[in-house]
Short mmCIF file of C-alpha atoms in Angstrom, two decimals:
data_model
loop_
_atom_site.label_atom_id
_atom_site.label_comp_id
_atom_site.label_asym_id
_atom_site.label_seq_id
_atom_site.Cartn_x
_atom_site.Cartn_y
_atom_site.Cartn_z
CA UNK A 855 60.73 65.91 20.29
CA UNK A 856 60.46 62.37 21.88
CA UNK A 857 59.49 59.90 19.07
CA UNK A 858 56.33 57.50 19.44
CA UNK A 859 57.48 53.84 20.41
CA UNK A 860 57.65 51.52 17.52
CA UNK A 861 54.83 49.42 19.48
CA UNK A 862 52.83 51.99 19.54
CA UNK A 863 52.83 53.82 16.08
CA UNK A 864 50.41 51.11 14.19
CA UNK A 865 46.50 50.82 13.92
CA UNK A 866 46.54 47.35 11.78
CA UNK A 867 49.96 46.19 13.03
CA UNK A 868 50.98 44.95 15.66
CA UNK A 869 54.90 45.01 17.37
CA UNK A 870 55.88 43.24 20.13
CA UNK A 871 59.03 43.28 21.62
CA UNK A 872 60.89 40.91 23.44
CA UNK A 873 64.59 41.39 24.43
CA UNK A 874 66.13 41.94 21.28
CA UNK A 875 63.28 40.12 18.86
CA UNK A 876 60.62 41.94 17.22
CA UNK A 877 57.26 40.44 16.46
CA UNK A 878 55.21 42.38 13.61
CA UNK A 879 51.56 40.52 13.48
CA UNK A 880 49.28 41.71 10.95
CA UNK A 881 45.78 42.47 13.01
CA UNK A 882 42.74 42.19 11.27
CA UNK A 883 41.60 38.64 11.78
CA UNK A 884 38.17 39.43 11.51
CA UNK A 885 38.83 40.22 7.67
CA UNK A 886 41.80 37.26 7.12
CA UNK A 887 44.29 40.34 7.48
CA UNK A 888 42.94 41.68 4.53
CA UNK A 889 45.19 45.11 3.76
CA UNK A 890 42.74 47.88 3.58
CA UNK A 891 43.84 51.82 3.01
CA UNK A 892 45.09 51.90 6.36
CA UNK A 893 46.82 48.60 6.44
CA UNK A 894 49.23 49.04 3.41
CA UNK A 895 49.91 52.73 4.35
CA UNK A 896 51.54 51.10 7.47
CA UNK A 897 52.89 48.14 6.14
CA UNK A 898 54.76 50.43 3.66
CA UNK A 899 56.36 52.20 6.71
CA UNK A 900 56.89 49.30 9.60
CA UNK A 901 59.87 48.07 8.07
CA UNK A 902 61.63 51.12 7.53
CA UNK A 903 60.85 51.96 11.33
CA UNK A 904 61.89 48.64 11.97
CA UNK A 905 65.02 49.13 10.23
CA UNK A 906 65.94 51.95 12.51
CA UNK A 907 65.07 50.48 15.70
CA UNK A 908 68.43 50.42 17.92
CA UNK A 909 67.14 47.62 20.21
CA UNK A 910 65.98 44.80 18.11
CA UNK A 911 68.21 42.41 16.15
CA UNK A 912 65.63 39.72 14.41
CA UNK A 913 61.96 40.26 13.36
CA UNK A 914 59.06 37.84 13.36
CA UNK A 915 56.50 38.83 10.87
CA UNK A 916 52.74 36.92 10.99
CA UNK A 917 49.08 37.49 11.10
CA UNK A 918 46.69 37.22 13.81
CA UNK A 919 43.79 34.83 13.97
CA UNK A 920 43.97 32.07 11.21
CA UNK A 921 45.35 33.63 8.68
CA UNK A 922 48.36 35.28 7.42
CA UNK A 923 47.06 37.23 5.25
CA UNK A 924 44.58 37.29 2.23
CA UNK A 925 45.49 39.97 0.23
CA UNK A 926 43.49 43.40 -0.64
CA UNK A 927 40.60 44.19 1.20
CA UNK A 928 37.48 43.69 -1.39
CA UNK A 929 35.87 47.35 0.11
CA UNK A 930 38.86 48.98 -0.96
CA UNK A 931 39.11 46.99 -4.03
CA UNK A 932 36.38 49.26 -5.02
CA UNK A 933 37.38 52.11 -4.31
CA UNK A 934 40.10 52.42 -5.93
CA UNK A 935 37.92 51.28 -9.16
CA UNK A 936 35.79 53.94 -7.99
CA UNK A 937 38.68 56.45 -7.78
CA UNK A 938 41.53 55.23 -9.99
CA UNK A 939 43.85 58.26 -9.40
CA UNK A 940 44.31 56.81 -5.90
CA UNK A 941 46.27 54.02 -7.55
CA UNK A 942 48.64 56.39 -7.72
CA UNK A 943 49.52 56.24 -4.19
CA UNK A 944 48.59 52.43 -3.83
CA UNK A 945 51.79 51.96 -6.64
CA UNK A 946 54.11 54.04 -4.65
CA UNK A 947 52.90 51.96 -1.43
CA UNK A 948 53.54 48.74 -3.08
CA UNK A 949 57.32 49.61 -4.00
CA UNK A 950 58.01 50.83 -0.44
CA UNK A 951 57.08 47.65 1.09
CA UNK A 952 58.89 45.51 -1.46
CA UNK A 953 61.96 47.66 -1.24
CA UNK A 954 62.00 47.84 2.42
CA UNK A 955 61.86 44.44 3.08
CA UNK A 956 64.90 43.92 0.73
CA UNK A 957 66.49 46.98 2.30
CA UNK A 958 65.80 45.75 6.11
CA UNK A 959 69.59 44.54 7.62
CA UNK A 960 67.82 42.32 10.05
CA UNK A 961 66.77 39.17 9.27
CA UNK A 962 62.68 38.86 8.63
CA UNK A 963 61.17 35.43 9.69
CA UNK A 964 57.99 34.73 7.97
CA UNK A 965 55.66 32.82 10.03
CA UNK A 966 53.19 32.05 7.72
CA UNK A 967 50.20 31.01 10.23
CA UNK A 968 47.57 29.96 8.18
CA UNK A 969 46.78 30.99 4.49
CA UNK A 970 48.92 33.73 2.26
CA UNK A 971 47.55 34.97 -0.65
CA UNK A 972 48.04 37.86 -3.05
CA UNK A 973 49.51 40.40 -1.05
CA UNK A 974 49.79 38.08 1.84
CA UNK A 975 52.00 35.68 -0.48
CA UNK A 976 54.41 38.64 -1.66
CA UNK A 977 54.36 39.57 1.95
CA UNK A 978 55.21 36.15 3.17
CA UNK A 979 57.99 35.49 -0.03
CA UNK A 980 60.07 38.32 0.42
CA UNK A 981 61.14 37.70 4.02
CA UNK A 982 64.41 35.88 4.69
CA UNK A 983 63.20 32.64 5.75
CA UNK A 984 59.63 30.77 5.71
CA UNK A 985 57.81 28.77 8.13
CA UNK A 986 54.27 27.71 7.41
CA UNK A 987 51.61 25.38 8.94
CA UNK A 988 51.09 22.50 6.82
CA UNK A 989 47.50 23.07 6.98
CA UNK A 990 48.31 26.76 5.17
CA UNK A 991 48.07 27.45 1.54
CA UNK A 992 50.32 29.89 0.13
CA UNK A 993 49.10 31.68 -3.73
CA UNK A 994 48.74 34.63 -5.91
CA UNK A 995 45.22 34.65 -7.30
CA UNK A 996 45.45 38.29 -8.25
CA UNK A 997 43.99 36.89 -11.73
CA UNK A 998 40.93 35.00 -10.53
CA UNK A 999 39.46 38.83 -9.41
CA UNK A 1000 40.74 39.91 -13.05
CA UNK A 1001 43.87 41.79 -11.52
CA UNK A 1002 47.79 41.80 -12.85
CA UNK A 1003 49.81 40.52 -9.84
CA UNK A 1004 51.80 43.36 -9.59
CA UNK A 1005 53.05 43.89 -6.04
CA UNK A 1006 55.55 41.82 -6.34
CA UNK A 1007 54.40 38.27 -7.38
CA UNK A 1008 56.52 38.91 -10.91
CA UNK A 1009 59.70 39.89 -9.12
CA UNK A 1010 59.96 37.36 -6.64
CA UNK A 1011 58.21 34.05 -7.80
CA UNK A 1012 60.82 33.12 -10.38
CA UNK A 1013 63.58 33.66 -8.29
CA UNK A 1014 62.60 30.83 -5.93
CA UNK A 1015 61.18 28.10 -8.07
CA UNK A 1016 62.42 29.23 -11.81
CA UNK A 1017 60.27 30.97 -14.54
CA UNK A 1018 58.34 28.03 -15.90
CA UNK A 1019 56.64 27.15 -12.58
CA UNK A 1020 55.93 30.54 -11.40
CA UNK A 1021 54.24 31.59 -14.96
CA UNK A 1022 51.84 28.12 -14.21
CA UNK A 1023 50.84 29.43 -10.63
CA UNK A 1024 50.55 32.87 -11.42
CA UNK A 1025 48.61 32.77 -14.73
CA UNK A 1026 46.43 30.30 -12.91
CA UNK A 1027 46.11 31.90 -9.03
CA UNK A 1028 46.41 28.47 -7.97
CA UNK A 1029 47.25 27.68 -4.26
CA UNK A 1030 49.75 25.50 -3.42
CA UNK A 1031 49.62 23.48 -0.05
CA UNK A 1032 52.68 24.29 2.27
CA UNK A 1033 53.97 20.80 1.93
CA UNK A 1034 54.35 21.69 -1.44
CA UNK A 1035 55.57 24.71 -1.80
CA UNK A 1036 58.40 23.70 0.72
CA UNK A 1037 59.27 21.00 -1.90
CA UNK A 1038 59.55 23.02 -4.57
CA UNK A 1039 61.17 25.45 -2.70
CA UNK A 1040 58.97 28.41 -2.50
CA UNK A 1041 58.87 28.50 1.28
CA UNK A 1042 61.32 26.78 3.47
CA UNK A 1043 59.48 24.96 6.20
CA UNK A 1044 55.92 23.18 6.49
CA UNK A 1045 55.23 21.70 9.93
CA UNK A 1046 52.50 20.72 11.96
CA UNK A 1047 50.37 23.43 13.33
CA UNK A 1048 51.40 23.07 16.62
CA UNK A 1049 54.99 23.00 15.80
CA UNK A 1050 55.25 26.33 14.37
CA UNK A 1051 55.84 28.29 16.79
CA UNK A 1052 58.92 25.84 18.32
CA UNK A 1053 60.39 25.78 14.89
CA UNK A 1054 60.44 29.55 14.58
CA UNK A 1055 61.69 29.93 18.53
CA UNK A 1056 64.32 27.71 17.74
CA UNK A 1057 65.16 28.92 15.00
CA UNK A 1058 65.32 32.72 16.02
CA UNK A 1059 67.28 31.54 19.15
CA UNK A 1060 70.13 30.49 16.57
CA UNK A 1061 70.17 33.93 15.00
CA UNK A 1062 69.71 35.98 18.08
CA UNK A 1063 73.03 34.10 19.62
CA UNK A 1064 74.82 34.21 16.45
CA UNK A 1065 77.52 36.99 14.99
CA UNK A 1066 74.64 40.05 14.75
CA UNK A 1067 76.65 42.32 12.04
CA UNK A 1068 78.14 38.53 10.30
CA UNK A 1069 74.28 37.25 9.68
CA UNK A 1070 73.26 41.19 8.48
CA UNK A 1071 76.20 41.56 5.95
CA UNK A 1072 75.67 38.09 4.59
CA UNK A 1073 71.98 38.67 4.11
CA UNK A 1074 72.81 41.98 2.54
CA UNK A 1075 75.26 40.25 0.37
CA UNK A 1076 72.61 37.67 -0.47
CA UNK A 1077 70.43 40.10 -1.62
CA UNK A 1078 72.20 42.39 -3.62
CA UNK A 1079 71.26 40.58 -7.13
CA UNK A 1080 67.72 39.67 -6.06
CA UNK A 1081 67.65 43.78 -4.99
CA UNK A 1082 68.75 44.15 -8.80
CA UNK A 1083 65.94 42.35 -10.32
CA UNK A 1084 63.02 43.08 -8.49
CA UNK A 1085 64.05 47.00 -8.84
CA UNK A 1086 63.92 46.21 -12.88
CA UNK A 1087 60.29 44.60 -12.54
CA UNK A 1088 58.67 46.56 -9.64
CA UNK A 1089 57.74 49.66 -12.21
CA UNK A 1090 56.09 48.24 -14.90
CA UNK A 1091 54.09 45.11 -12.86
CA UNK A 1092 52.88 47.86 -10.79
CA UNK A 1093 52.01 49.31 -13.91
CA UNK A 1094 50.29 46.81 -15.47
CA UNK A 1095 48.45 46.39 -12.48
CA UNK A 1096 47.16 49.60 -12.41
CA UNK A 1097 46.02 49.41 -15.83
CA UNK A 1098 43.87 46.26 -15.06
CA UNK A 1099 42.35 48.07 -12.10
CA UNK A 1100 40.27 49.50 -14.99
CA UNK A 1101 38.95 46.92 -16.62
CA UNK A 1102 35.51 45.75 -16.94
CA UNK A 1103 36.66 42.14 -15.94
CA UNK A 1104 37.90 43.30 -12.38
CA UNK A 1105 34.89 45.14 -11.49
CA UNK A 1106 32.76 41.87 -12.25
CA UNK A 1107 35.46 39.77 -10.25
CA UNK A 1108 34.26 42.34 -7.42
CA UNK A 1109 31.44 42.08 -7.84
CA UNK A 1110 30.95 38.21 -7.68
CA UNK A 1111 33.13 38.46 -4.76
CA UNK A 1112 30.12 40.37 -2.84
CA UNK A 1113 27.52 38.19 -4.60
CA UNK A 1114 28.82 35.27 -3.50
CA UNK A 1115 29.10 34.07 -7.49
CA UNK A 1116 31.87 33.40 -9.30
CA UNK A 1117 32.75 35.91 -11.80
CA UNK A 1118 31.83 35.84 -15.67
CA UNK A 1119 34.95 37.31 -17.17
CA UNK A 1120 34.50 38.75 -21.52
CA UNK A 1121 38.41 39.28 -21.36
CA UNK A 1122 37.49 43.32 -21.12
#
């Protein structure tokens, strides 16, 4: 049975292909590439199609419009409040795309085009290498809509700028300007808008005319420990995330959200 092409398998994604790069853009700019339903099903499959694409060697991954991404959709927010055995499948969703971005042998260029938050931040963190706008702002505010940031913001934070720092931004949601986060090293790069997409050209073009299976194995290599960890956090942040999907104080944060208000949180 001949298989649907990889540019054509995706409703909220979008792959491009050219020669032997792949470009995954995240295409909902209307809603800041919010991830609805539809959205994380896919982005908990791409990279494991991606990963078994014969004809592509580096991947480009960015959001349309002016935004990477920013986070969970509100609407579906909802509900899953409304329906919390569907969290069920939202957990499973949220290990897949952590795990398959660790598993993927190819390196994964983040090109972090305006801001990434929640979701989009995990999204943006786990890739291989960072490049943001310096106009961007990159943060996990899963606890400003009374939500444990548990897709990933645990696992990976502390591993690039230490324990102490990533308990301050993610207890806080705080978002931290690209210029700054390339200084303390939670992305890479921060350049001019206009810049980005020379510095990420340029910097695929080194890859792409590199030693292919040298640059896999030593990414592989690289990522065996970090692999190690996030598999022993994953579980129970996902977990704990679920469990504040519950709570009175994240239905309120929704609710200010479509109010326009900001939330009144009684810590329940």
């Amino acid at each position: 049975m001949k298989r649907i092409p990889i540019e054509e398998r995706y409703e909220t994604l979008k792959v491009e292909r050219n020669g032997r790069l792949l470009t995954i853009t995240m295409n909902r700019p209307d809603f800041l590439n919010a991830s609805d339903k539809v959205m994380h099903e896919e982005l908990a499959e791409v990279f494991y199609d991606v990963a078994s694409d014969r004809d592509s060697d580096v991947v480009v991954f960015t959001g349309a419009g002016r935004a990477f991404s920013s986070g969970g959709d509100i609407g579906w927010m909802q509900e899953m409040i409304d329906q919390p055995e569907t969290f069920e499948q939202t957990a499973r969703e949220a290990k897949r795309i952590v795990f398959s971005i660790l598993d993927l042998e190819k390196p994964l260029i983040a090109k972090v085009n305006g801001h990434a938050t929640g979701l989009g931040a995990t999204l943006a963190l786990f890739c291989d290498v960072i490049f943001a706008s310096d106009e961007a702002k990159i943060g996990d505010p899963h606890v400003s809509i009374g939500f444990v940031a548990g897709d990933g913001g645990p696992a990976i934070w502390p591993q690039l700028i230490g324990y102490a720092r990533a308990k301050e931004y993610l207890m806080s949601g705080e978002l931290i300007p690209a210029r700054k986060a390339a200084e303390m090293g939670l992305i890479n790069h921060a350049v001019p808008p206009k810049e980005l997409d020379a510095a990420v050209d340029a910097y695929v073009q080194k890859l792409l005319n590199g030693a292919t299976k040298a640059i896999r194995w030593s990414k592989i290599a690289t990522n065996i420990e970090l692999k190690r960890i996030v598999h022993g956090v994953m579980d129970a942040s996902v977990a704990y995330e679920a469990l504040s999907n519950r709570t009175a104080d994240h239905q309120e944060a929704v609710n200010a959200f479509r109010e326009k208000r900001k939330p009144v949180f009684t810590g329940k």
